[in-house]
């Protein structure tokens, strides 16, 4: 990726340009110390003077009123705030009429910013005051007052906090009174510029110590650049939070959100005092010290999938290269390319007006359809369909271009969604809520309606990243997510009435990805790269989960690596310095998943015998139990030396009825309640009581016996025997109550038990159908 710079031969302004701002993706306003406001049309290349300000107004900062206002959509910004050196800020219309001038600070007003909703404006000045104003320019409050000038300010993603500079310090102050203020020393020189992105919640700062730095919203340092030759005068996040731009003397730099640099350009600009990204995130404008406005296009973005590499060579042209036979294809577009995604044998490209869908089998005939709103901020792909996110909503389309659904939920903000907070599979869409970050909304892909009984997924901590598995049946769909403590959890997506368990898979997990070919999960855990070959093991037999993992040392990836993709058995990881590392994992677990999904158990056993690996046998054991194939499970457990489990499985073979076998398989997986329900629905009350006795679940055993008026004496007899073994006296009131005046006759009890077993055997061998045929479990 690099920047394609365009700079006019002669500057349009006579003095330094202090600020720039985009109205649309093709129109820009610039303000200069020559008191002129100039409009630039990038389509025609024309410039026109909008207004000449009075000679005593020297503009310092400009910010356009935000575009989307809840339901009421504005196609383009209509008014902007201009701060100036005379202590005022001015609300100026698109045509250049000064609607209002407000006395705001003693000394220059150094920065002014609208919040994301456009309901408030914050200004900061040389007098060290931070003031909040209403949309019409009425003073609401003075947020803070300090002894040093405040050079820059930014709103927090939820518009409830403000970040501002104080010399070498950065301060985050919430708008609520008495809320905790966060303050830290950020640079060794005065901080000149800050920016806070609403999508990734990261902070940028630039200072006179010639460095730029990236911070998280808690003030923890994520990246610090090497010192440059000159102070860094401007920084700005791209709207989607994936890139940022840095400006200095004769210097423009494009960086990844983790800090490393994609491109460095040295245009003849003087110092770049202000950088603005266009609304679609494809180009940058810079306000230059020598009167120029520099424009830079982001080009040469690359997308890779298997043997295909796609490169954006120009604004409207892509080049496709097949590395197997070196075949080249050129793709031409009518409008400029904004976003693209290459996965699952399809390339999806959104331009400013249309969406193109190419198949990797045929690059010549794309499917084209018009977009409702131009600026697509995110494209996600699954095997059967893809998802587009723009300012208006979330839209799901098939690869044939058919519109499928558009999920909605209360308080939805599409402008802050990214690949970490939205996930897509063949049948499910998962979206993390921004208002309450502990909540994940789950939708059916085909209809856009909430999943199951309409309940959302709620976790005890804030969720950072979510990912749906890609293969298997809809009923088995799982979602993995990382929470604020960096713990990795997995849970089922289908939620009907009963509360699904959220089970912890690992700790200190920084990034995760599901394979696109089978349900294998990989993640970077502290200093290890871990692959969960069969994450569902946690639902079947948690004891053998460690045996189903593959781990290797991850220290070679340095700190803060990120998993880019997991295609087939190839994992691509981006290191903190921007370099890509490819890791191949064993292909055998994927083959095992394939055999099991098509119930080829003999082939699966043969494969494990051929590979001779503990992890394979452990995965097969868990898969076999999950699919109720106890013969294969017995072989697999024997291979990993789990003798107690082999014996238990063996004991199941002698059970008289299929209901009993089913219940014992459920018990094997730890689903005691479900096992009990299976037996009770089949009318096997004694067997339900017996499993509770075997588990020393005395309260429940007596409760069942009393409820069904049977085997109360059996329960009391076993209880008495249990207490005698340990030399204890009965203290449980319920047991004392029912034991009153009851003589225990073991002969009689044994006969009763014998009768129950015979009855069950007769039922299962008899011709009449059992009650459990319509069983739910």
XYZ file of C-alpha atoms in Angstrom:
777
model
C 0.000 0.000 0.000
C 1.291 3.460 -0.782
C 0.236 7.080 -1.293
C -0.104 8.624 -4.725
C 0.614 12.324 -4.205
C -0.871 15.135 -6.292
C 0.286 18.711 -5.782
C -0.401 21.761 -7.966
C 2.543 23.599 -9.507
C 1.434 26.896 -8.005
C -0.273 27.185 -4.608
C -3.826 28.558 -4.542
C -3.240 30.319 -1.206
C -0.754 33.142 -0.647
C -0.059 32.248 2.995
C 0.173 29.017 4.982
C -2.906 26.782 4.893
C -4.037 26.070 8.456
C -6.951 23.659 8.033
C -8.846 21.503 5.518
C -12.134 19.585 5.596
C -14.091 17.364 3.181
C -17.788 17.874 2.451
C -18.148 14.897 0.107
C -15.623 12.382 -1.180
C -14.812 14.760 -4.060
C -15.107 18.215 -2.512
C -12.806 19.920 -0.021
C -12.672 23.308 1.724
C -9.357 24.857 2.771
C -8.665 27.898 4.978
C -5.506 29.938 5.015
C -3.801 32.857 6.733
C -4.563 34.859 3.587
C -8.167 34.958 5.024
C -9.559 32.981 2.075
C -11.773 29.924 2.173
C -11.306 27.968 -1.053
C -13.447 25.105 -2.396
C -11.688 22.317 -4.339
C -13.597 20.083 -6.750
C -11.512 16.971 -7.354
C -13.614 15.670 -10.242
C -13.115 18.746 -12.417
C -9.886 19.961 -10.830
C -11.422 23.415 -10.335
C -10.964 25.657 -7.309
C -13.142 28.587 -6.329
C -12.993 31.168 -3.564
C -16.013 30.798 -1.280
C -15.448 33.795 0.965
C -12.744 36.212 2.057
C -12.804 36.565 5.815
C -12.205 39.916 7.563
C -8.520 40.793 7.908
C -8.502 40.301 11.666
C -9.633 36.638 11.417
C -6.822 34.134 11.037
C -8.385 30.643 10.790
C -6.842 27.860 12.899
C -9.155 24.824 12.795
C -12.151 23.706 10.739
C -14.618 20.870 11.326
C -17.695 20.039 9.252
C -20.949 19.256 11.006
C -21.324 15.424 11.030
C -23.329 13.941 8.192
C -25.673 11.312 9.566
C -28.043 12.444 12.270
C -29.956 9.410 13.484
C -32.935 8.940 11.203
C -32.624 12.227 9.319
C -29.962 11.692 6.666
C -28.061 14.553 5.151
C -26.419 13.793 1.847
C -23.596 16.195 2.614
C -22.334 18.499 5.318
C -24.036 21.919 5.266
C -22.238 23.937 7.955
C -18.807 23.989 9.548
C -17.182 25.458 12.627
C -14.098 27.620 12.073
C -11.956 28.608 15.038
C -9.761 31.668 14.796
C -6.987 33.648 16.460
C -9.301 36.414 17.712
C -10.803 34.183 20.439
C -13.985 33.436 18.492
C -15.437 30.484 16.694
C -17.622 30.997 13.621
C -20.430 28.827 12.263
C -20.173 29.171 8.483
C -22.525 27.757 5.844
C -21.437 25.852 2.764
C -21.937 28.973 0.679
C -19.570 30.946 2.913
C -22.122 32.944 4.909
C -21.032 33.454 8.530
C -24.154 32.327 10.405
C -22.834 33.119 13.856
C -19.621 34.280 15.589
C -19.199 33.492 19.263
C -16.697 34.971 21.738
C -15.241 31.770 23.179
C -11.741 32.158 24.654
C -9.170 34.737 25.723
C -6.520 34.366 23.039
C -6.780 32.091 20.032
C -9.282 29.238 19.816
C -6.868 26.436 18.902
C -9.325 23.642 18.021
C -13.048 22.950 17.674
C -14.753 19.581 17.222
C -18.380 18.479 16.792
C -19.320 15.282 18.602
C -20.433 12.255 16.534
C -24.145 13.015 16.843
C -23.726 16.743 16.118
C -25.418 17.668 19.399
C -22.411 19.402 20.982
C -19.239 21.264 20.085
C -16.028 21.338 22.117
C -13.519 24.203 21.802
C -10.090 24.637 23.382
C -7.882 27.695 23.505
C -4.689 29.419 24.498
C -6.334 30.330 27.807
C -6.239 26.627 28.827
C -10.031 26.274 28.908
C -12.085 23.405 27.461
C -15.662 24.494 26.735
C -18.729 22.575 25.589
C -21.261 24.393 23.382
C -24.674 23.518 22.020
C -25.324 23.012 18.316
C -26.411 26.638 18.008
C -23.349 28.034 19.814
C -24.716 28.469 23.344
C -22.249 27.742 26.161
C -23.225 24.620 28.099
C -20.266 24.184 30.419
C -16.590 24.841 30.978
C -15.252 21.306 31.272
C -11.770 22.134 32.537
C -9.352 24.974 33.107
C -5.582 24.720 33.184
C -2.535 26.939 33.054
C -1.169 25.900 29.671
C -2.625 26.271 26.161
C -4.618 23.271 24.900
C -3.460 22.582 21.359
C -5.772 19.755 20.364
C -8.975 17.998 21.399
C -10.964 14.881 20.387
C -14.261 13.286 21.401
C -14.449 9.733 22.742
C -16.308 7.165 20.581
C -19.533 7.466 22.620
C -19.325 11.308 22.792
C -19.267 11.088 26.585
C -15.559 11.770 27.115
C -13.157 14.369 25.801
C -9.423 13.895 25.197
C -7.234 17.004 25.292
C -3.583 17.974 25.589
C -1.880 19.646 28.549
C 1.746 20.309 27.676
C 3.402 16.855 27.625
C 0.347 15.209 29.212
C -2.791 13.716 27.726
C -6.040 13.962 29.702
C -9.330 12.082 29.205
C -12.165 13.796 31.037
C -15.738 12.438 31.096
C -18.566 14.957 30.702
C -20.271 13.713 33.906
C -19.199 15.759 36.912
C -17.129 13.939 39.573
C -16.226 11.121 37.159
C -12.651 9.850 37.255
C -10.150 11.735 35.076
C -7.422 9.765 33.298
C -4.122 11.596 32.865
C -0.695 10.390 31.740
C 2.611 11.717 30.420
C 2.592 10.891 26.732
C 5.538 12.728 25.156
C 8.843 14.384 26.038
C 7.811 17.554 24.206
C 4.613 19.560 23.910
C 1.805 17.530 22.318
C 0.546 19.267 19.183
C -2.204 16.977 17.844
C -4.466 14.168 19.048
C -7.104 11.990 17.392
C -9.403 9.308 18.814
C -11.029 6.761 16.519
C -14.607 5.629 17.158
C -14.243 2.213 15.479
C -11.095 0.818 17.113
C -11.185 3.066 20.239
C -7.476 3.908 19.831
C -5.794 7.281 20.422
C -3.100 8.972 18.323
C -0.813 11.682 19.609
C 1.927 13.770 17.976
C 4.469 15.981 19.668
C 7.409 18.332 19.473
C 9.607 15.412 20.561
C 9.321 14.402 16.853
C 7.416 11.196 17.650
C 3.892 9.923 17.057
C 2.353 7.366 19.385
C -0.661 5.016 19.525
C -2.496 4.446 22.828
C -5.522 2.467 23.909
C -8.389 4.234 25.689
C -6.875 3.395 29.109
C -3.686 5.305 28.295
C -1.580 2.178 27.724
C 1.109 2.638 25.043
C 0.718 0.382 21.977
C 3.274 1.984 19.666
C 5.889 4.717 19.714
C 7.655 5.829 16.548
C 11.345 6.548 16.128
C 12.153 10.285 16.436
C 11.747 12.135 13.110
C 13.897 15.078 11.980
C 11.113 17.606 12.650
C 8.180 17.900 15.078
C 5.088 15.936 14.050
C 2.494 18.615 13.282
C -0.558 16.498 12.386
C -2.081 13.042 12.779
C -5.468 11.683 11.657
C -7.292 8.351 11.721
C -8.959 6.962 8.610
C -12.731 6.670 9.223
C -12.661 2.843 9.489
C -9.771 2.900 11.976
C -7.527 0.582 9.916
C -5.010 3.281 8.850
C -3.764 6.640 10.009
C -1.782 9.459 8.405
C 1.062 11.465 9.933
C 2.250 14.885 8.735
C 5.517 16.713 9.399
C 7.899 19.083 7.561
C 8.083 17.871 3.906
C 6.749 14.521 5.170
C 3.547 12.527 4.786
C 3.359 9.019 6.190
C 0.709 6.288 5.927
C 0.584 3.830 8.828
C -1.314 0.756 9.952
C -3.426 1.054 13.119
C -0.770 -0.920 15.030
C 1.808 1.774 14.213
C 4.071 0.359 11.509
C 4.487 2.389 8.355
C 3.140 1.445 4.900
C 4.537 4.384 2.992
C 6.617 7.527 3.422
C 6.327 10.392 0.963
C 8.460 13.557 0.874
C 6.338 16.167 -0.953
C 7.498 19.771 -1.148
C 4.878 21.118 1.256
C 6.567 22.764 4.218
C 4.987 21.589 7.456
C 1.645 19.789 7.111
C -0.481 21.463 9.815
C -3.693 19.538 9.359
C -4.709 16.238 7.750
C -8.252 15.279 6.764
C -9.420 11.908 5.430
C -12.189 11.820 2.842
C -15.469 10.288 4.013
C -14.847 7.017 2.133
C -11.297 6.685 3.507
C -9.634 6.522 0.070
C -7.790 9.860 0.060
C -6.083 12.373 2.322
C -5.810 16.147 2.112
C -3.063 18.031 3.931
C -2.865 21.743 4.844
C 0.655 22.838 3.973
C 2.870 25.586 5.330
C 3.803 26.855 1.859
C 0.223 27.623 0.765
C -0.351 24.302 -1.023
C -3.035 21.717 -0.323
C -1.566 18.246 -0.840
C -3.814 15.389 -1.968
C -2.813 11.760 -1.566
C -4.626 8.633 -2.772
C -4.256 5.294 -1.035
C -3.303 2.836 -3.803
C -1.683 -0.592 -4.185
C -3.797 -2.219 -1.510
C -3.457 -5.992 -1.725
C -5.839 -8.871 -1.107
C -4.743 -12.508 -1.159
C -6.628 -15.794 -1.126
C -5.087 -19.174 -1.940
C -3.329 -18.718 -5.320
C -4.871 -15.327 -6.192
C -3.444 -11.900 -5.518
C -5.496 -8.777 -6.238
C -3.862 -5.331 -6.275
C -5.532 -1.937 -6.569
C -3.185 -0.333 -9.090
C -5.149 2.889 -9.750
C -8.291 4.435 -8.285
C -10.501 2.533 -10.750
C -8.311 -0.396 -11.760
C -7.422 -3.705 -10.147
C -4.932 -6.297 -11.278
C -5.538 -9.994 -10.574
C -2.639 -12.399 -10.619
C -2.877 -16.169 -10.423
C 0.486 -17.219 -8.976
C 0.135 -20.826 -10.206
C 0.281 -19.976 -13.904
C 1.154 -16.260 -13.700
C -2.049 -15.357 -15.563
C -2.957 -11.674 -15.296
C -6.365 -10.028 -15.471
C -7.200 -6.335 -15.384
C -10.466 -5.260 -13.794
C -11.764 -1.813 -14.747
C -14.418 0.022 -12.717
C -16.656 2.970 -13.584
C -16.101 4.727 -10.228
C -13.306 4.720 -7.679
C -12.872 1.601 -5.539
C -13.668 2.131 -1.847
C -13.556 -1.342 -0.250
C -12.826 -4.869 -1.396
C -12.689 -8.377 0.033
C -11.351 -11.636 -1.444
C -12.451 -14.920 0.142
C -14.427 -18.114 -0.551
C -13.578 -17.980 -4.300
C -15.214 -14.541 -4.716
C -13.929 -10.985 -4.956
C -16.422 -8.387 -3.711
C -15.627 -4.776 -4.638
C -17.630 -1.733 -3.618
C -17.182 1.495 -5.541
C -18.811 4.819 -4.693
C -22.097 3.800 -6.387
C -22.045 0.066 -7.155
C -21.023 -3.330 -5.865
C -19.196 -5.818 -8.109
C -19.036 -9.556 -7.391
C -16.395 -11.570 -9.279
C -15.949 -15.327 -9.196
C -12.324 -16.510 -9.199
C -13.328 -18.947 -11.962
C -14.367 -16.121 -14.289
C -12.972 -12.584 -13.990
C -14.644 -11.272 -17.161
C -18.317 -11.161 -16.170
C -18.882 -9.645 -12.747
C -22.296 -9.344 -11.212
C -23.078 -5.656 -10.631
C -25.774 -4.034 -8.517
C -26.350 -0.478 -7.267
C -25.731 0.475 -3.649
C -28.273 2.289 -1.495
C -25.661 4.503 0.114
C -22.221 5.042 -1.357
C -19.728 4.624 1.414
C -19.309 0.965 2.348
C -17.187 0.736 5.493
C -16.956 -3.065 5.846
C -17.313 -6.186 3.690
C -17.505 -9.629 5.327
C -17.738 -12.891 3.400
C -19.016 -16.369 4.176
C -19.258 -19.354 1.861
C -22.813 -18.655 0.666
C -23.196 -14.879 0.996
C -21.551 -11.592 1.980
C -22.327 -8.660 4.230
C -22.018 -4.943 3.448
C -21.981 -2.298 6.171
C -22.542 1.367 5.349
C -23.791 4.468 7.165
C -27.403 3.378 6.699
C -27.370 -0.228 7.855
C -26.171 -3.800 7.474
C -27.122 -5.635 4.274
C -26.704 -9.287 3.381
C -26.465 -10.345 -0.280
C -25.994 -13.686 -1.998
C -23.110 -14.035 -4.475
C -25.784 -13.874 -7.221
C -26.480 -10.302 -6.051
C -29.841 -11.106 -4.425
C -30.657 -9.047 -1.344
C -31.309 -11.443 1.573
C -31.803 -9.494 4.783
C -30.925 -6.441 6.835
C -30.708 -7.132 10.580
C -31.551 -4.301 12.974
C -31.475 -3.806 16.725
C -32.209 -0.848 19.022
C -29.475 1.802 19.139
C -27.575 0.290 16.191
C -24.595 2.375 15.039
C -23.155 0.995 11.828
C -20.362 3.588 11.610
C -18.416 1.879 14.416
C -18.627 -1.747 13.266
C -15.475 -3.573 12.200
C -14.298 -7.146 11.544
C -13.766 -7.735 15.287
C -17.301 -6.716 16.288
C -19.302 -8.351 13.448
C -19.106 -11.985 12.369
C -20.820 -13.872 9.555
C -21.392 -17.570 8.837
C -23.659 -19.411 6.380
C -26.709 -19.134 8.632
C -25.900 -16.594 11.363
C -24.888 -12.963 11.804
C -23.389 -11.940 15.153
C -22.982 -8.275 16.141
C -21.477 -6.917 19.342
C -23.557 -4.183 20.951
C -21.795 -0.845 21.419
C -24.102 0.560 24.092
C -23.611 -2.482 26.356
C -20.422 -4.274 25.347
C -21.346 -7.411 27.308
C -24.089 -8.205 24.790
C -23.858 -10.008 21.437
C -26.881 -9.926 19.116
C -27.492 -13.049 17.026
C -29.542 -12.976 13.800
C -30.654 -15.533 11.231
C -28.853 -14.729 8.000
C -31.743 -15.591 5.687
C -34.390 -13.439 7.432
C -32.454 -10.930 9.555
C -34.634 -11.882 12.538
C -33.156 -12.599 15.985
C -31.998 -16.192 16.495
C -33.992 -18.839 18.343
C -36.262 -17.365 20.994
C -35.001 -13.850 20.283
C -32.732 -13.606 23.304
C -29.323 -12.035 22.881
C -26.121 -13.534 24.235
C -24.971 -11.882 27.442
C -21.558 -12.274 29.087
C -20.330 -11.166 32.514
C -17.534 -8.967 31.079
C -17.143 -6.619 28.105
C -16.519 -8.512 24.863
C -13.657 -7.396 22.607
C -13.728 -9.718 19.587
C -16.239 -12.236 18.224
C -16.012 -15.017 15.603
C -18.551 -17.567 14.333
C -17.462 -21.003 13.149
C -18.006 -21.558 9.420
C -18.914 -25.216 8.908
C -21.343 -27.831 10.176
C -25.071 -27.749 10.866
C -26.997 -24.659 11.962
C -27.991 -26.344 15.233
C -24.329 -26.885 16.098
C -23.217 -23.335 15.244
C -20.756 -22.008 17.830
C -19.449 -18.538 18.558
C -16.038 -17.880 20.092
C -15.244 -14.546 21.711
C -12.502 -12.803 23.676
C -13.491 -10.647 26.646
C -11.854 -7.688 28.372
C -9.712 -10.004 30.561
C -8.383 -11.639 27.365
C -10.170 -14.907 28.173
C -11.453 -16.984 25.252
C -14.974 -18.436 25.542
C -17.152 -20.606 23.342
C -20.910 -21.051 23.371
C -23.747 -22.300 21.212
C -25.620 -19.867 18.975
C -29.005 -21.657 19.042
C -30.737 -20.604 22.255
C -34.145 -22.049 23.058
C -35.366 -21.434 26.599
C -32.572 -23.190 28.426
C -29.518 -21.098 29.229
C -26.609 -22.248 27.067
C -23.324 -22.687 28.846
C -20.556 -20.216 28.087
C -17.381 -22.254 28.516
C -13.843 -20.914 28.858
C -11.371 -22.295 26.319
C -8.199 -20.367 27.151
C -6.642 -17.362 28.874
C -4.532 -14.409 27.666
C -5.775 -14.806 24.064
C -5.043 -11.718 21.941
C -6.432 -12.706 18.543
C -8.410 -15.634 17.108
C -9.663 -17.092 13.799
C -11.774 -20.042 12.633
C -10.654 -22.115 9.677
C -12.743 -21.621 6.537
C -12.822 -25.347 5.691
C -13.690 -26.986 9.039
C -14.375 -25.997 12.643
C -10.812 -25.652 13.853
C -9.994 -22.571 15.940
C -6.588 -20.935 16.298
C -5.435 -18.141 18.578
C -2.348 -16.386 19.908
C -2.130 -17.032 23.620
C 0.414 -14.986 25.555
C 3.675 -16.555 24.255
C 2.052 -19.512 22.473
C 0.303 -20.123 19.188
C -2.553 -22.526 19.974
C -4.840 -24.530 17.693
C -8.027 -26.072 19.112
C -8.535 -28.966 16.675
C -12.005 -29.721 18.070
C -13.280 -26.924 20.346
C -16.595 -28.795 20.926
C -14.625 -31.157 23.178
C -15.572 -28.819 26.058
C -19.201 -29.917 25.654
C -18.374 -33.614 25.467
C -15.431 -34.400 27.721
C -13.572 -31.450 29.157
C -10.849 -33.685 30.659
C -9.366 -34.498 27.254
C -9.439 -30.909 25.900
C -5.667 -30.394 26.524
C -5.010 -33.521 24.435
C -6.875 -32.044 21.439
C -4.666 -28.924 21.249
C -1.620 -28.121 19.176
C 0.753 -25.560 20.682
C 3.962 -23.943 19.534
C 6.143 -21.087 20.721
C 4.997 -17.686 19.432
C 7.929 -15.560 20.568
C 9.086 -15.264 16.921
C 6.005 -13.105 16.181
C 7.180 -10.365 18.613
C 4.548 -8.480 20.637
C 0.998 -7.656 19.487
C 0.816 -10.010 16.483
C -2.537 -10.386 14.722
C -4.061 -13.356 12.854
C -4.992 -12.126 9.374
C -6.519 -15.314 7.944
C -6.912 -19.059 8.430
C -7.463 -20.650 5.011
C -7.296 -24.435 4.704
C -4.383 -25.418 6.920
C -2.496 -22.136 6.431
C -2.545 -19.436 9.125
C -1.282 -15.953 8.214
C -0.061 -13.745 11.066
C 0.946 -10.087 10.861
C 3.717 -9.121 13.226
C 3.960 -5.767 14.975
C 6.499 -4.557 12.378
C 4.027 -5.265 9.541
C 5.709 -8.386 8.146
C 3.556 -11.435 7.361
C 4.368 -14.884 8.719
C 2.720 -18.011 7.310
C 2.276 -21.098 9.474
C 1.134 -24.465 8.179
C -0.684 -26.728 10.600
C -1.238 -30.479 10.209
C -3.746 -31.293 7.424
C -4.954 -34.457 9.179
C -7.418 -32.919 11.701
C -9.272 -31.257 8.791
C -9.534 -34.640 7.024
C -10.799 -36.168 10.285
C -13.495 -33.439 10.527
C -14.537 -34.289 6.963
C -14.830 -38.037 7.661
C -16.828 -37.456 10.833
C -19.233 -34.974 9.194
C -20.065 -37.659 6.596
C -20.166 -40.442 9.293
C -17.233 -42.403 7.832
C -16.157 -43.759 11.224
C -14.070 -46.646 9.894
C -12.088 -44.262 7.672
C -11.603 -41.949 10.664
C -10.180 -44.781 12.796
C -7.947 -45.864 9.896
C -6.640 -42.298 9.529
C -5.812 -42.075 13.260
C -3.993 -45.414 13.118
C -1.995 -44.137 10.164
C -1.064 -40.779 11.762
C -0.339 -42.272 15.223
C -0.868 -39.012 17.126
C -2.484 -38.544 20.548
C -4.235 -35.335 19.427
C -5.971 -37.153 16.566
C -7.229 -39.958 18.799
C -8.408 -37.442 21.433
C -10.321 -35.468 18.756
C -11.863 -38.664 17.410
C -12.917 -39.733 20.934
C -14.716 -36.411 21.505
C -16.270 -36.430 18.007
C -17.542 -39.991 18.451
C -19.178 -39.214 21.829
C -20.731 -36.032 20.376
C -22.217 -38.123 17.551
C -23.230 -40.977 19.931
C -20.970 -43.521 18.206
C -19.723 -45.334 21.297
C -17.937 -48.158 19.405
C -15.531 -45.657 17.804
C -15.312 -43.744 21.102
C -14.194 -46.924 22.871
C -11.388 -47.517 20.339
C -10.249 -43.868 20.554
C -10.304 -43.696 24.385
C -8.327 -46.948 24.552
C -5.714 -45.422 22.207
C -5.164 -42.431 24.539
C -5.078 -44.619 27.661
C -8.340 -43.419 29.260
C -9.118 -46.872 30.706
C -11.821 -45.740 33.167
C -13.810 -44.254 30.278
C -13.361 -47.389 28.170
C -14.812 -49.430 31.051
C -17.764 -47.072 31.451
C -18.512 -47.240 27.710
C -18.267 -51.028 27.950
C -20.763 -51.086 30.783
C -23.262 -49.179 28.615
C -23.414 -52.075 26.163
C -25.212 -54.240 28.732
C -27.953 -51.693 29.390
C -31.345 -53.130 28.415
C -32.983 -50.163 26.647
C -31.893 -47.496 24.209
C -33.211 -44.816 26.578
C -30.868 -46.004 29.301
C -27.958 -46.049 26.859
C -28.859 -42.525 25.747
C -29.040 -41.312 29.338
C -25.653 -42.802 30.162
C -24.076 -41.204 27.084
C -25.470 -37.852 28.280
C -24.086 -38.529 31.765
C -20.728 -39.351 30.213
C -20.698 -35.800 28.778
C -21.736 -34.360 32.141
C -25.349 -33.573 31.160
C -26.967 -35.071 34.275
C -30.224 -33.118 34.021
C -30.764 -34.079 30.402
C -30.057 -37.733 31.202
C -32.710 -37.622 33.926
C -35.259 -36.007 31.577
C -34.650 -38.744 28.965
C -35.363 -41.481 31.521
C -38.420 -39.798 33.009
C -39.942 -39.160 29.564
C -39.480 -42.855 28.774
C -41.222 -43.744 32.049
C -38.038 -45.237 33.565
C -38.500 -43.594 36.969
C -36.421 -46.103 38.916
C -33.453 -45.665 36.553
C -33.705 -41.856 36.998
C -33.670 -42.335 40.778
C -30.751 -44.787 40.509
C -28.495 -42.358 38.568
C -29.031 -39.751 41.309
C -28.189 -42.353 43.996
C -25.033 -43.330 42.092
C -24.004 -39.658 41.985
C -24.816 -39.254 45.733
C -27.391 -36.664 44.709
C -29.573 -37.687 47.676
C -31.970 -34.735 47.760
C -32.998 -35.189 44.128
C -33.286 -39.003 44.463
C -35.754 -38.676 47.356
C -37.617 -35.866 45.603
C -38.208 -38.091 42.524
C -39.201 -41.118 44.644
C -41.757 -39.063 46.582
C -43.063 -37.294 43.463
C -43.657 -40.547 41.562
C -44.667 -42.475 44.760
C -42.248 -45.305 44.076
C -38.967 -46.690 45.501
C -38.933 -44.394 48.564
C -37.722 -47.403 50.599
C -34.972 -48.073 48.004
C -33.643 -44.532 48.369
C -33.777 -44.711 52.168
C -31.990 -48.108 52.141
C -29.120 -46.830 49.987
C -28.896 -43.682 52.106
C -28.667 -45.763 55.295
C -26.001 -48.006 53.776
C -24.025 -44.913 52.718
C -24.163 -43.403 56.221
C -23.193 -46.703 57.880
C -20.134 -46.974 55.624
C -18.879 -43.645 56.946
C -20.159 -44.161 60.513
C -22.438 -41.109 60.386
C -25.892 -40.362 61.758
C -28.802 -39.088 59.629
C -29.240 -35.288 59.946
C -31.355 -34.507 56.872
C -34.875 -33.619 58.031
C -36.637 -34.990 54.943
C -34.879 -38.324 55.249
C -35.687 -38.497 58.971
C -39.346 -37.735 58.204
C -39.747 -40.546 55.630
C -37.607 -43.045 57.561
C -39.946 -42.856 60.589
C -41.376 -46.289 61.352
C -40.032 -47.789 58.114
C -38.291 -51.167 58.272
C -35.715 -51.702 55.541
C -35.891 -55.139 53.973
C -32.971 -55.572 51.547
C -34.395 -58.815 50.112
C -37.595 -57.051 49.163
C -35.678 -54.062 47.692
C -33.418 -56.308 45.591
C -36.487 -58.113 44.242
C -38.059 -54.773 43.311
C -34.899 -53.657 41.503
C -34.715 -56.991 39.676
C -38.320 -56.518 38.601
C -37.596 -52.976 37.240
C -34.668 -54.256 35.168
C -36.737 -57.147 33.794
C -39.577 -54.771 32.969
C -37.205 -52.443 31.094
C -35.687 -55.377 29.179
C -39.138 -56.633 28.176
C -40.155 -53.144 27.034
C -37.121 -52.720 24.813
C -37.423 -56.201 23.275
C -41.259 -56.050 23.057
C -43.098 -54.919 19.981
C -44.844 -51.915 21.512
C -43.175 -48.533 20.814
C -41.576 -46.708 23.694
C -42.698 -43.266 24.805
C -39.368 -41.694 24.017
C -39.607 -41.656 20.244
C -40.369 -37.937 20.069
C -37.692 -37.223 22.608
C -36.020 -33.847 22.944
C -32.655 -33.719 24.589
